[in-house]
Short mmCIF file of C-alpha atoms in Angstrom, two decimals:
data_model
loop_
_atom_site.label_atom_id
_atom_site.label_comp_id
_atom_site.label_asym_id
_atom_site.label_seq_id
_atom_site.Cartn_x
_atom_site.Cartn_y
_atom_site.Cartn_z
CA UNK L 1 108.80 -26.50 63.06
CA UNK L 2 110.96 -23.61 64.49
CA UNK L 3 110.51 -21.46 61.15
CA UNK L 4 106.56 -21.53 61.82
CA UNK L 5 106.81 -20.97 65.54
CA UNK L 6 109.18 -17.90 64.41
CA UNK L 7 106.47 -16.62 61.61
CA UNK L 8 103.45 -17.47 64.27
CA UNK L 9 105.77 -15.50 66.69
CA UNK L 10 106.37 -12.71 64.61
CA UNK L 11 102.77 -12.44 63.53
CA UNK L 12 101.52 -12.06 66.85
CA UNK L 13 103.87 -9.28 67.80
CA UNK L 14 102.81 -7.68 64.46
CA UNK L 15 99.05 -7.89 65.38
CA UNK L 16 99.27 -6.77 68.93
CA UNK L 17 101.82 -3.64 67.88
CA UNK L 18 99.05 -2.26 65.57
CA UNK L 19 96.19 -3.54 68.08
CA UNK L 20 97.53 -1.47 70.80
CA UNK L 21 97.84 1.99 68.29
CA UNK L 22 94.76 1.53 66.96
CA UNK L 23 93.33 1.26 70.65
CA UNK L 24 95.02 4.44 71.78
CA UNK L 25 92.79 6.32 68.97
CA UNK L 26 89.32 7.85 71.00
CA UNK L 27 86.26 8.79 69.75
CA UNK L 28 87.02 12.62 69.16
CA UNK L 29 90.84 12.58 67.88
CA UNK L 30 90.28 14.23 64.75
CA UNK L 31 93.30 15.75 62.32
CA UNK L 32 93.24 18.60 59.92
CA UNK L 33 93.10 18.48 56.26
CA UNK L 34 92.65 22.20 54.18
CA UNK L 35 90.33 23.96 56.93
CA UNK L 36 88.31 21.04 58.19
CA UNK L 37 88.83 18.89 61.38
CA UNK L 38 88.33 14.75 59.66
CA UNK L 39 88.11 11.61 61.31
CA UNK L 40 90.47 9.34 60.46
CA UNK L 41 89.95 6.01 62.25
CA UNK L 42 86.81 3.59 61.11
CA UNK L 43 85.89 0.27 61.81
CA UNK L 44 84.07 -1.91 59.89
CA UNK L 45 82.36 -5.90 59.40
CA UNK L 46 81.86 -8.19 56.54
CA UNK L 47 80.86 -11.11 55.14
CA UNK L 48 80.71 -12.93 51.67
CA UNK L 49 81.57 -16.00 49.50
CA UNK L 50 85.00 -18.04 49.56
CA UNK L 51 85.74 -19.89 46.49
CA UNK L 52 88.78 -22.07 45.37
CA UNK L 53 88.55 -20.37 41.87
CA UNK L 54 89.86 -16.57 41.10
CA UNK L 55 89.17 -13.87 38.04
CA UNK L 56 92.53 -15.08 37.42
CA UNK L 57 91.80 -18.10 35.58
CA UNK L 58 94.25 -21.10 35.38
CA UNK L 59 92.90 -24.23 36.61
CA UNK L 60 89.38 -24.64 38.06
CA UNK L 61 87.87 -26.82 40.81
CA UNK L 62 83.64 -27.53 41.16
CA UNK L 63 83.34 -24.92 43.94
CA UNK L 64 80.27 -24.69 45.56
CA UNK L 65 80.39 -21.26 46.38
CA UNK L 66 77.08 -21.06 48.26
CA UNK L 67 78.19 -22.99 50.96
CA UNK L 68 81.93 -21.57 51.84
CA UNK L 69 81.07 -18.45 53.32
CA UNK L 70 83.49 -16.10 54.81
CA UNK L 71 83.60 -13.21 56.94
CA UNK L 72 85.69 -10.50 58.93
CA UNK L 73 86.24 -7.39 60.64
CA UNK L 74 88.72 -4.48 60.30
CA UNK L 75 90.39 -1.38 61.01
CA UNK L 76 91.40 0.98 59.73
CA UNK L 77 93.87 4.62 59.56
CA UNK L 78 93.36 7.21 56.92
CA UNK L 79 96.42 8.69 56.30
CA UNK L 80 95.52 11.16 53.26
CA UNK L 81 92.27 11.15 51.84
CA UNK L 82 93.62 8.47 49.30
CA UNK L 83 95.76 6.66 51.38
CA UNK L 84 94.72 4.40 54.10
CA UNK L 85 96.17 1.47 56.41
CA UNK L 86 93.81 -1.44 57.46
CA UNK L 87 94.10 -4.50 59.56
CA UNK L 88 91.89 -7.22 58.31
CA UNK L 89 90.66 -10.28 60.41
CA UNK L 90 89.23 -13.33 58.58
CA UNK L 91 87.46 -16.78 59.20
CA UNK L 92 85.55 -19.05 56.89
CA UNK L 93 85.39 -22.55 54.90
CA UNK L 94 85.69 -23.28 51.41
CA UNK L 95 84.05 -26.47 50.00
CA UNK L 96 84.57 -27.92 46.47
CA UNK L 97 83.97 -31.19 45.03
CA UNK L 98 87.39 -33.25 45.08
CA UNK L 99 88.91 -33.95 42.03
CA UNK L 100 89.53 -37.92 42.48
CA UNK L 101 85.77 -38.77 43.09
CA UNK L 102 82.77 -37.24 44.38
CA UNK L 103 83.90 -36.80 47.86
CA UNK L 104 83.50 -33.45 49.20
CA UNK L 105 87.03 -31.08 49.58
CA UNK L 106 86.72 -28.40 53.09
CA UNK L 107 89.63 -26.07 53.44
CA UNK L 108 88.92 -24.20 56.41
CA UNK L 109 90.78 -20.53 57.32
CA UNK L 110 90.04 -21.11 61.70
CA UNK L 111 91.68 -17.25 61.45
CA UNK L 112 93.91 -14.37 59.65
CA UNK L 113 95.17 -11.45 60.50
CA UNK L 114 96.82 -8.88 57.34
CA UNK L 115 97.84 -5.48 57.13
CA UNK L 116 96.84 -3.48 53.92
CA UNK L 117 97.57 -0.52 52.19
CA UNK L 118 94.24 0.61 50.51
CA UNK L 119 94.56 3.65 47.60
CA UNK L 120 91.67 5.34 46.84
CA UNK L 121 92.05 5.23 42.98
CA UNK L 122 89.01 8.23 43.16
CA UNK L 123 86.39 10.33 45.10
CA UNK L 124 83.19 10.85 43.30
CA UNK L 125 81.70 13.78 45.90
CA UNK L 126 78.88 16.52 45.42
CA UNK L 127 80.02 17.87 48.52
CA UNK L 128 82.28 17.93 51.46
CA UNK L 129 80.31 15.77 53.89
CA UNK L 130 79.93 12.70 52.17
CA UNK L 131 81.57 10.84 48.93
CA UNK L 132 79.13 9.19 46.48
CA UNK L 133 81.48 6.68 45.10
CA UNK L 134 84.76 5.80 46.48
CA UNK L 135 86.59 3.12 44.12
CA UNK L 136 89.67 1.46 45.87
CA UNK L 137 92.52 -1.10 45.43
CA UNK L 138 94.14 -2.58 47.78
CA UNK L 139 97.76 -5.06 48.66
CA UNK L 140 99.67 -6.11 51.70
CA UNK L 141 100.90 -9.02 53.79
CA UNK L 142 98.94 -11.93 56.59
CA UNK L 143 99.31 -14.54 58.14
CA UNK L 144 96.44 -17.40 58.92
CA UNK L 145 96.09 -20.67 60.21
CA UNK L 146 93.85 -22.81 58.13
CA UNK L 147 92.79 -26.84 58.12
CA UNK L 148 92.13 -29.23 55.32
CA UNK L 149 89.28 -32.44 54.67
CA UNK L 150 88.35 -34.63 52.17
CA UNK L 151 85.26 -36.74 53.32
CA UNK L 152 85.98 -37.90 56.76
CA UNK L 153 89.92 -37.85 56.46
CA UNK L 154 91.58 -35.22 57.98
CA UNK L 155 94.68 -34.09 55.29
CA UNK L 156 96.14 -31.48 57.66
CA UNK L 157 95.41 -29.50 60.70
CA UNK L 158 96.14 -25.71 62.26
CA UNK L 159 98.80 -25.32 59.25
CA UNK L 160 99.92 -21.62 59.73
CA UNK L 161 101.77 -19.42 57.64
CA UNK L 162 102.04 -16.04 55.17
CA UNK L 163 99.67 -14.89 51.83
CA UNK L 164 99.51 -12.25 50.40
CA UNK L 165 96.03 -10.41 50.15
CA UNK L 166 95.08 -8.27 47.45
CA UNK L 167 92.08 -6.94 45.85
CA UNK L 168 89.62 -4.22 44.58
CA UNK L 169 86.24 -2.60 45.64
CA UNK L 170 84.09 0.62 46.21
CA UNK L 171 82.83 2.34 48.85
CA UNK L 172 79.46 4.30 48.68
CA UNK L 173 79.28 7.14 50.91
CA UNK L 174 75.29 6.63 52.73
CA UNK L 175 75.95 9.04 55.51
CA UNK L 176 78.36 10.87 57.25
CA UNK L 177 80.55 8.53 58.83
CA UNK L 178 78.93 5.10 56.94
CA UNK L 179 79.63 3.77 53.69
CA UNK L 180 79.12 0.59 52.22
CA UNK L 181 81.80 -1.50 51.30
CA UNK L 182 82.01 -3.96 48.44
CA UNK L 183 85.23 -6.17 47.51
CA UNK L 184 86.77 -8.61 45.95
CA UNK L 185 90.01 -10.58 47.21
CA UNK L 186 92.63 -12.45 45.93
CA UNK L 187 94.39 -13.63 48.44
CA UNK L 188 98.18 -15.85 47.79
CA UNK L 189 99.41 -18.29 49.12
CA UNK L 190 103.09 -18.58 50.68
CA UNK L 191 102.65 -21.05 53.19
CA UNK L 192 104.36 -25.04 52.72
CA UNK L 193 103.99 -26.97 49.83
CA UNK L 194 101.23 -29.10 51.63
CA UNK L 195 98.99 -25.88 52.20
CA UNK L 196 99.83 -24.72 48.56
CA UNK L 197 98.71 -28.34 47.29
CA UNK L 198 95.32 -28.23 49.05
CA UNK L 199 94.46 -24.35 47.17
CA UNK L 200 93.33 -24.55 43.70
CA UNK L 201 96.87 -22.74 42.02
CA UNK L 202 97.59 -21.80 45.38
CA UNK L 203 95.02 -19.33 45.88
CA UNK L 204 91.87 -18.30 46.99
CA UNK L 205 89.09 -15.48 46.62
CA UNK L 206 86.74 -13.71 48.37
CA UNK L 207 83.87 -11.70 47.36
CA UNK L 208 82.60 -9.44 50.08
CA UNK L 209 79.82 -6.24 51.43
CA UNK L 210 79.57 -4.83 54.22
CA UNK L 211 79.54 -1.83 56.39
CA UNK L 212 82.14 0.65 57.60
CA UNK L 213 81.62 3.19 60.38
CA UNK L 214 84.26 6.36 61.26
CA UNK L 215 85.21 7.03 64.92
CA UNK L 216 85.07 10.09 66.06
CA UNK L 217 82.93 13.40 66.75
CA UNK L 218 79.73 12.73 64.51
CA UNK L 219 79.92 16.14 63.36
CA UNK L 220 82.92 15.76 61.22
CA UNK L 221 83.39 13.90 57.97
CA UNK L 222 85.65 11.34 56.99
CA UNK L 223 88.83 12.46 55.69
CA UNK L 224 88.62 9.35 52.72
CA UNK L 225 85.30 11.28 51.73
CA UNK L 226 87.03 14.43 51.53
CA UNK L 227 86.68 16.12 48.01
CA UNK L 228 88.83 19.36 47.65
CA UNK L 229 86.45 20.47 44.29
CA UNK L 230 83.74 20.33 46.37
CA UNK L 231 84.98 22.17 49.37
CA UNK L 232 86.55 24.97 46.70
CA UNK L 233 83.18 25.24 45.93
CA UNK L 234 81.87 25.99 49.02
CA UNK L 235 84.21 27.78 49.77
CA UNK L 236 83.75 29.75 46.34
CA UNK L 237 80.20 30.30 47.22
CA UNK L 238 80.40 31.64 50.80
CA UNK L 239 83.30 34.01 49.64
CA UNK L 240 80.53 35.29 46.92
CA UNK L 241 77.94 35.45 49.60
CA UNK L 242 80.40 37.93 51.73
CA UNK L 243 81.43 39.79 49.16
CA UNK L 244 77.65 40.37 48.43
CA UNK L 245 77.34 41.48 51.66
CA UNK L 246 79.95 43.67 51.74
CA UNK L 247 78.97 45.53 48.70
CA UNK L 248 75.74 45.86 49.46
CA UNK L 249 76.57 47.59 53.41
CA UNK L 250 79.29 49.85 51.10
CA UNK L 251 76.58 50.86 49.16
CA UNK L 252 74.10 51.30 52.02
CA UNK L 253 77.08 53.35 53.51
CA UNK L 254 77.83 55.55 50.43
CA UNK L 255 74.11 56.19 50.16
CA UNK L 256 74.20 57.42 53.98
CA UNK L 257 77.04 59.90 53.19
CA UNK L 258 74.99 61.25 49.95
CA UNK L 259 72.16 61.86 51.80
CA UNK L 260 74.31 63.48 55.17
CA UNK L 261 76.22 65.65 52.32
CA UNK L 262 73.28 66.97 50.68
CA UNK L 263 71.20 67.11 54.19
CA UNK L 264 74.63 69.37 55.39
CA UNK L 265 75.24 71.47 51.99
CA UNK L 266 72.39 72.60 51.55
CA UNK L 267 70.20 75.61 52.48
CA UNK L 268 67.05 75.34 53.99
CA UNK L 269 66.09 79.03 54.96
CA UNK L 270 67.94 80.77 52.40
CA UNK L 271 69.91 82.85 54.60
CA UNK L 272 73.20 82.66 52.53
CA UNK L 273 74.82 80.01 54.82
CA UNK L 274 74.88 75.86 54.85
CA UNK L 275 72.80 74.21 57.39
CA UNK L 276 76.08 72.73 58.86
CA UNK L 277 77.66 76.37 59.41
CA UNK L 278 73.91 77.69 59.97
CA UNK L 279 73.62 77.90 64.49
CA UNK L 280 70.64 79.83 63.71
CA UNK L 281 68.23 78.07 61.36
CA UNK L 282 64.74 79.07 60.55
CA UNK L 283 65.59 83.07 60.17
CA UNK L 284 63.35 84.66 58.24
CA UNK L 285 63.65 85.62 54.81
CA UNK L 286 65.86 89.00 54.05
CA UNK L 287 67.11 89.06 57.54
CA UNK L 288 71.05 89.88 57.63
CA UNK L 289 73.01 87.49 59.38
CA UNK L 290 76.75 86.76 60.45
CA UNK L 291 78.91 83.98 59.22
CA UNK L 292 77.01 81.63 61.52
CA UNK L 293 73.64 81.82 60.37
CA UNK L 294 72.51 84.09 62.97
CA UNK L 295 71.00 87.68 62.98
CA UNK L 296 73.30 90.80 63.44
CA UNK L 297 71.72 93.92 65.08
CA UNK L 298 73.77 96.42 63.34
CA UNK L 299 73.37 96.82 59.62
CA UNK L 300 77.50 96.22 58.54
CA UNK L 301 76.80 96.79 54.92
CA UNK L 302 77.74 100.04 53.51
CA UNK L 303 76.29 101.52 49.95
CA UNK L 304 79.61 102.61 48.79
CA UNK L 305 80.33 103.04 44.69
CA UNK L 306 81.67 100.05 43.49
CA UNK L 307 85.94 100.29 42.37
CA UNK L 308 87.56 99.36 39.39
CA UNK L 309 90.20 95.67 40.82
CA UNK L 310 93.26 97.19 41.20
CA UNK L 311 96.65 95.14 41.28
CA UNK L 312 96.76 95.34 44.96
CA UNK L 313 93.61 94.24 45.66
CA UNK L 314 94.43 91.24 43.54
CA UNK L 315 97.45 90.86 45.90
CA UNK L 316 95.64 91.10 48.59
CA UNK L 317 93.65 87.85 47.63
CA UNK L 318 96.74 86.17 46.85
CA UNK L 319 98.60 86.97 49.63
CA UNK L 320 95.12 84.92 51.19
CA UNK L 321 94.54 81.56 48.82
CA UNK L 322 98.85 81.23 49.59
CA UNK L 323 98.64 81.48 53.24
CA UNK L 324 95.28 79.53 53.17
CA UNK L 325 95.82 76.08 55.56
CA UNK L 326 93.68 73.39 57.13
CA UNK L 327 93.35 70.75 59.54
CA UNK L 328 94.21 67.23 57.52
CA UNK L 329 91.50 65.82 55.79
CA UNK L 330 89.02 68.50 57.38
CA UNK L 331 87.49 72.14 56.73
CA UNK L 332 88.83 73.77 59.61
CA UNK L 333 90.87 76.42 59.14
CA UNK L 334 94.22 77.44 60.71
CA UNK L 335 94.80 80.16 62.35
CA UNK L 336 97.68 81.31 60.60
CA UNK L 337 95.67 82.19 58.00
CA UNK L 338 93.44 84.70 59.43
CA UNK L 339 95.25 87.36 59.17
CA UNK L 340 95.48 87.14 55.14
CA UNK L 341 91.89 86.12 55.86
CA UNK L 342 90.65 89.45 57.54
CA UNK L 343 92.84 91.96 54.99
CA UNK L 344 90.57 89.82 51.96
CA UNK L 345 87.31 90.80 54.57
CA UNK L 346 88.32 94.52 54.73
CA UNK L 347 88.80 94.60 50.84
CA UNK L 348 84.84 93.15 50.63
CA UNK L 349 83.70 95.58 53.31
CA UNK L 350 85.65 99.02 51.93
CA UNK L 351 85.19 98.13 48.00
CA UNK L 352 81.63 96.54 48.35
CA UNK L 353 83.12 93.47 45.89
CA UNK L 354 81.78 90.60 45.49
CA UNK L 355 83.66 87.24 45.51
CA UNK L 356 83.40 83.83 44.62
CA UNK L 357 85.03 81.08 46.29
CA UNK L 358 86.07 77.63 44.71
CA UNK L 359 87.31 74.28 46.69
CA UNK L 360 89.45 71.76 45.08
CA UNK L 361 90.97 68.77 46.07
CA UNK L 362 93.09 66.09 44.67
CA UNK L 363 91.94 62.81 43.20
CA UNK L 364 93.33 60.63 46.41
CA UNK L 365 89.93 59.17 48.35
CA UNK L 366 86.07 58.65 46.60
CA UNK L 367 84.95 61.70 44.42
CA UNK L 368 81.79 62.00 46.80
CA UNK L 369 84.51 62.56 49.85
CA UNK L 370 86.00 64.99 47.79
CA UNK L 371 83.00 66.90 46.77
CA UNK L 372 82.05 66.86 50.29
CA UNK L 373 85.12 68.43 51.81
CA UNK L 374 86.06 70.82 48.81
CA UNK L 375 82.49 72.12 49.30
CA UNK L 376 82.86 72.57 52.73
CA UNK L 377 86.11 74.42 52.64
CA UNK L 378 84.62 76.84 50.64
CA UNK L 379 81.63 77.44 53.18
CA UNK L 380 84.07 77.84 55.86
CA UNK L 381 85.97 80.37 54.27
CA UNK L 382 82.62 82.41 53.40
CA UNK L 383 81.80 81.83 57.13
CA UNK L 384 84.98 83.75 58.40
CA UNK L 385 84.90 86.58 56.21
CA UNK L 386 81.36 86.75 57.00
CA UNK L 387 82.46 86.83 60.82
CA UNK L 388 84.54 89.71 60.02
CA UNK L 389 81.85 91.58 58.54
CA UNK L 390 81.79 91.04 54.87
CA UNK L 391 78.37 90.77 52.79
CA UNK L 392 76.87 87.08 53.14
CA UNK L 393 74.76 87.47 49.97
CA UNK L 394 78.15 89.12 48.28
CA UNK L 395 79.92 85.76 48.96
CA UNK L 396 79.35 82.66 46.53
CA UNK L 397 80.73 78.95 47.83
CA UNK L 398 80.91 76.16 45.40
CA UNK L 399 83.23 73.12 45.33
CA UNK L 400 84.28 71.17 42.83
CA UNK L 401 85.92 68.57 44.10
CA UNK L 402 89.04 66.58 41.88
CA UNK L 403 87.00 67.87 38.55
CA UNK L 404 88.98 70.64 37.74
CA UNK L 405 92.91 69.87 38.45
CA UNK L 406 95.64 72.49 37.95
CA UNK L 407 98.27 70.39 37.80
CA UNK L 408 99.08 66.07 37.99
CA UNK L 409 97.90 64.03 40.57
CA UNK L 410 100.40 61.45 39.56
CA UNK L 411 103.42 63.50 42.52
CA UNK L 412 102.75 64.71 46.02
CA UNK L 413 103.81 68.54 44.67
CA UNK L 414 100.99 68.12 41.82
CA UNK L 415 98.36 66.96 44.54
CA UNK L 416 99.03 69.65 47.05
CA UNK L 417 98.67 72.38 44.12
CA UNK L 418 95.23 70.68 43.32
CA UNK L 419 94.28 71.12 47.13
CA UNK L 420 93.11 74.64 46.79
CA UNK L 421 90.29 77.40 47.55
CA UNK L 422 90.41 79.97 44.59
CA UNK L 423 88.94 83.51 44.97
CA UNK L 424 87.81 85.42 42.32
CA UNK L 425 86.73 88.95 43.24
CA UNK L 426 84.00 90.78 40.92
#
């Protein structure tokens, strides 16, 4: 008597421990798993068919299953997505024809209480939001307090004591947050030899459905119906959609700077200087302008008998291209180089040469960049001397960009020797 008033005891204080955590869950506790917020609590309600006799085999009893019905309620804690903790409740009546005579056996389960550990053996998922097919098995520990008839004659009454419930099922995923659950139990007994005596081989089954419902906010899924594949692949797939995205604005981008490069380069009244240098656009043909684009009064240009390139005019250009600087990344020049700058100017003016100037960069940045700027290096040098009185239409620009290297672009001295503006005088 005191060992079952110790188990009944203990069982209560087991029940009302987990009835008090599982009350402290609300309806929009939620924990992460990967880079979703899950629910993890559910609750759920079934019903089935008791029977004396098990897939186990053994000995068998005439059961009539149709009339011992069962059913339950439970809850339930996802840990992982294939490990959960549930605590089942249970009532129902088994009935089977007795074995001495045709008198009519009832064992009766008046309640149970058992905590389970249930292991999703797989998740069948197309997608993040919902499993398909959720097989399961499932073992723990309970306690109930059952009665036993045959006929009329009471054999005992409120017997309590431990079994030990197992069993296997699936769960089909309907909606988020609703599956359908179908099991079936084994369930041992451990109770006295009297209970044990009144079980066919000490045991009992039950074969169940029902429905299953997840707490929580009704916008997340259950963390049991979470399928990493699937969310990989969603994942996957908006990754693809962004990088789509991206490459098409790069492109849109790239196609911008074309068109600003050419719109910049080029020369739409012919006057000798790019529209981006040009602060005079629309001059009219043959007119002689400056290094800006715009008109100069007085005629600089001087018919003079062209000179044989002597070694100190080709100094003179050298002592230029080596003192030749600009701003970082841009085509404005220093102005420690003008003074190189304006000897090379005189040269053009007194010798009445011609001269061609050549950008080059190195290979660091997109080749279209580096057209761009050697290109407009090389108008902004024509621009100065132009300033300073040299010939416009004496004075040929073209850059080249990284196509034509001097030297490796694999060290920083290689690259700065590939930064360059030649001039070749003619």
């Amino acid at each position: 008597m005191n060992s079952r008033i110790t188990k009944s005891t203990m069982l209560v204080a087991l029940l009302g421990l987990s009835s008090q955590l599982f009350a402290q869950e609300t309806p929009t506790t939620t924990s992460r798993f990967g880079k979703q917020s899950l629910r993890t609590w559910s609750v759920g309600a079934h019903g089935g068919i008791l029977s004396q006799n098990t897939f186990l085999g053994g000995g068998s009893v005439d059961a009539r299953e149709f009339k011992s019905i069962g059913y339950g309620a439970f809850i339930k804690k996802q840990i992982l997505p294939a490990l959960g903790l549930q605590a089942d409740f249970l009532r129902g009546e088994m009935k089977t024809a007795n074995a001495f005579g045709s008198l009519e056996q009832k064992n009766s389960i008046s309640w149970s209480g058992s905590l389970t550990a249930v292991l999703n053996i797989a998740n069948f998922s197309l997608n993040t939001e919902n499993a398909v097919l959720i097989p399961y098995v499932k073992a723990g520990a309970g306690y109930m307090s059952s009665d036993s008839q045959i006929g009329t004659t009471e054999v005992f009454n409120g017997r309590e004591g431990w079994f030990i419930p197992t069993g296997v099922g699936f769960k089909l995923g309907v909606a988020k947050g609703i599956n359908l659950d179908f099991g079936y139990d084994i369930n041992f007994i451990k109770s006295s030899p009297t209970v044990k005596s009144a079980y066919n081989e000490s045991r009992f089954s039950y074969a169940h459905a029902g429905l299953e419902f997840a707490l929580g906010n009704k916008e997340n899924s259950q963390l049991q119906n979470y399928s990493a594949i699937a969310d990989l692949r969603k994942q996957s797939a908006e990754e693809s959609a962004e990088l789509r995205r991206a490459l098409s604005t790069a492109e849109q981008n790239a196609q911008r700077d074309r068109d600003q490069y050419a719109k910049d380069l080029a020369d739409d009244d012919n006057d000798g200087v790019a529209n981006k240098f040009d602060k005079c656009p629309g001059t009219p043909t043959g007119t002689v302008v400056d290094g800006s684009g715009c008109p100069i009064k007085v005629q600089r240009e001087i018919i003079r008998e062209t000179k044989v390139i002597t070694e100190e005019d080709r100094k003179v250009v050298k002592d230029a291209i080596s003192n030749l600087e600009f701003d970082l990344g841009k085509s404005t020049i220093r102005s420690k180089s003008y003074a190189s700058l304006n000897r090379v100017a005189g040269l053009l003016v007194e010798k009445n040469f011609s001269l061609k100037l050549a950008g080059h960069t190195d290979n660091t940045g997109g080749r279209e960049l580096n057209l761009r700027l050697s290109k407009e290096r090389a108008e902004s040098v024509k621009a100065y001397l132009v300033s300073q009185g040299a010939n416009a239409s004496r004075i040929e620009a073209t850059g080249y960009g990284p196509d034509q290297p001097i030297s490796t672009n694999k060290t920083a001295a290689g690259r700065q020797e590939n930064r360059r503006v030649e001039f070749t005088l003619y």
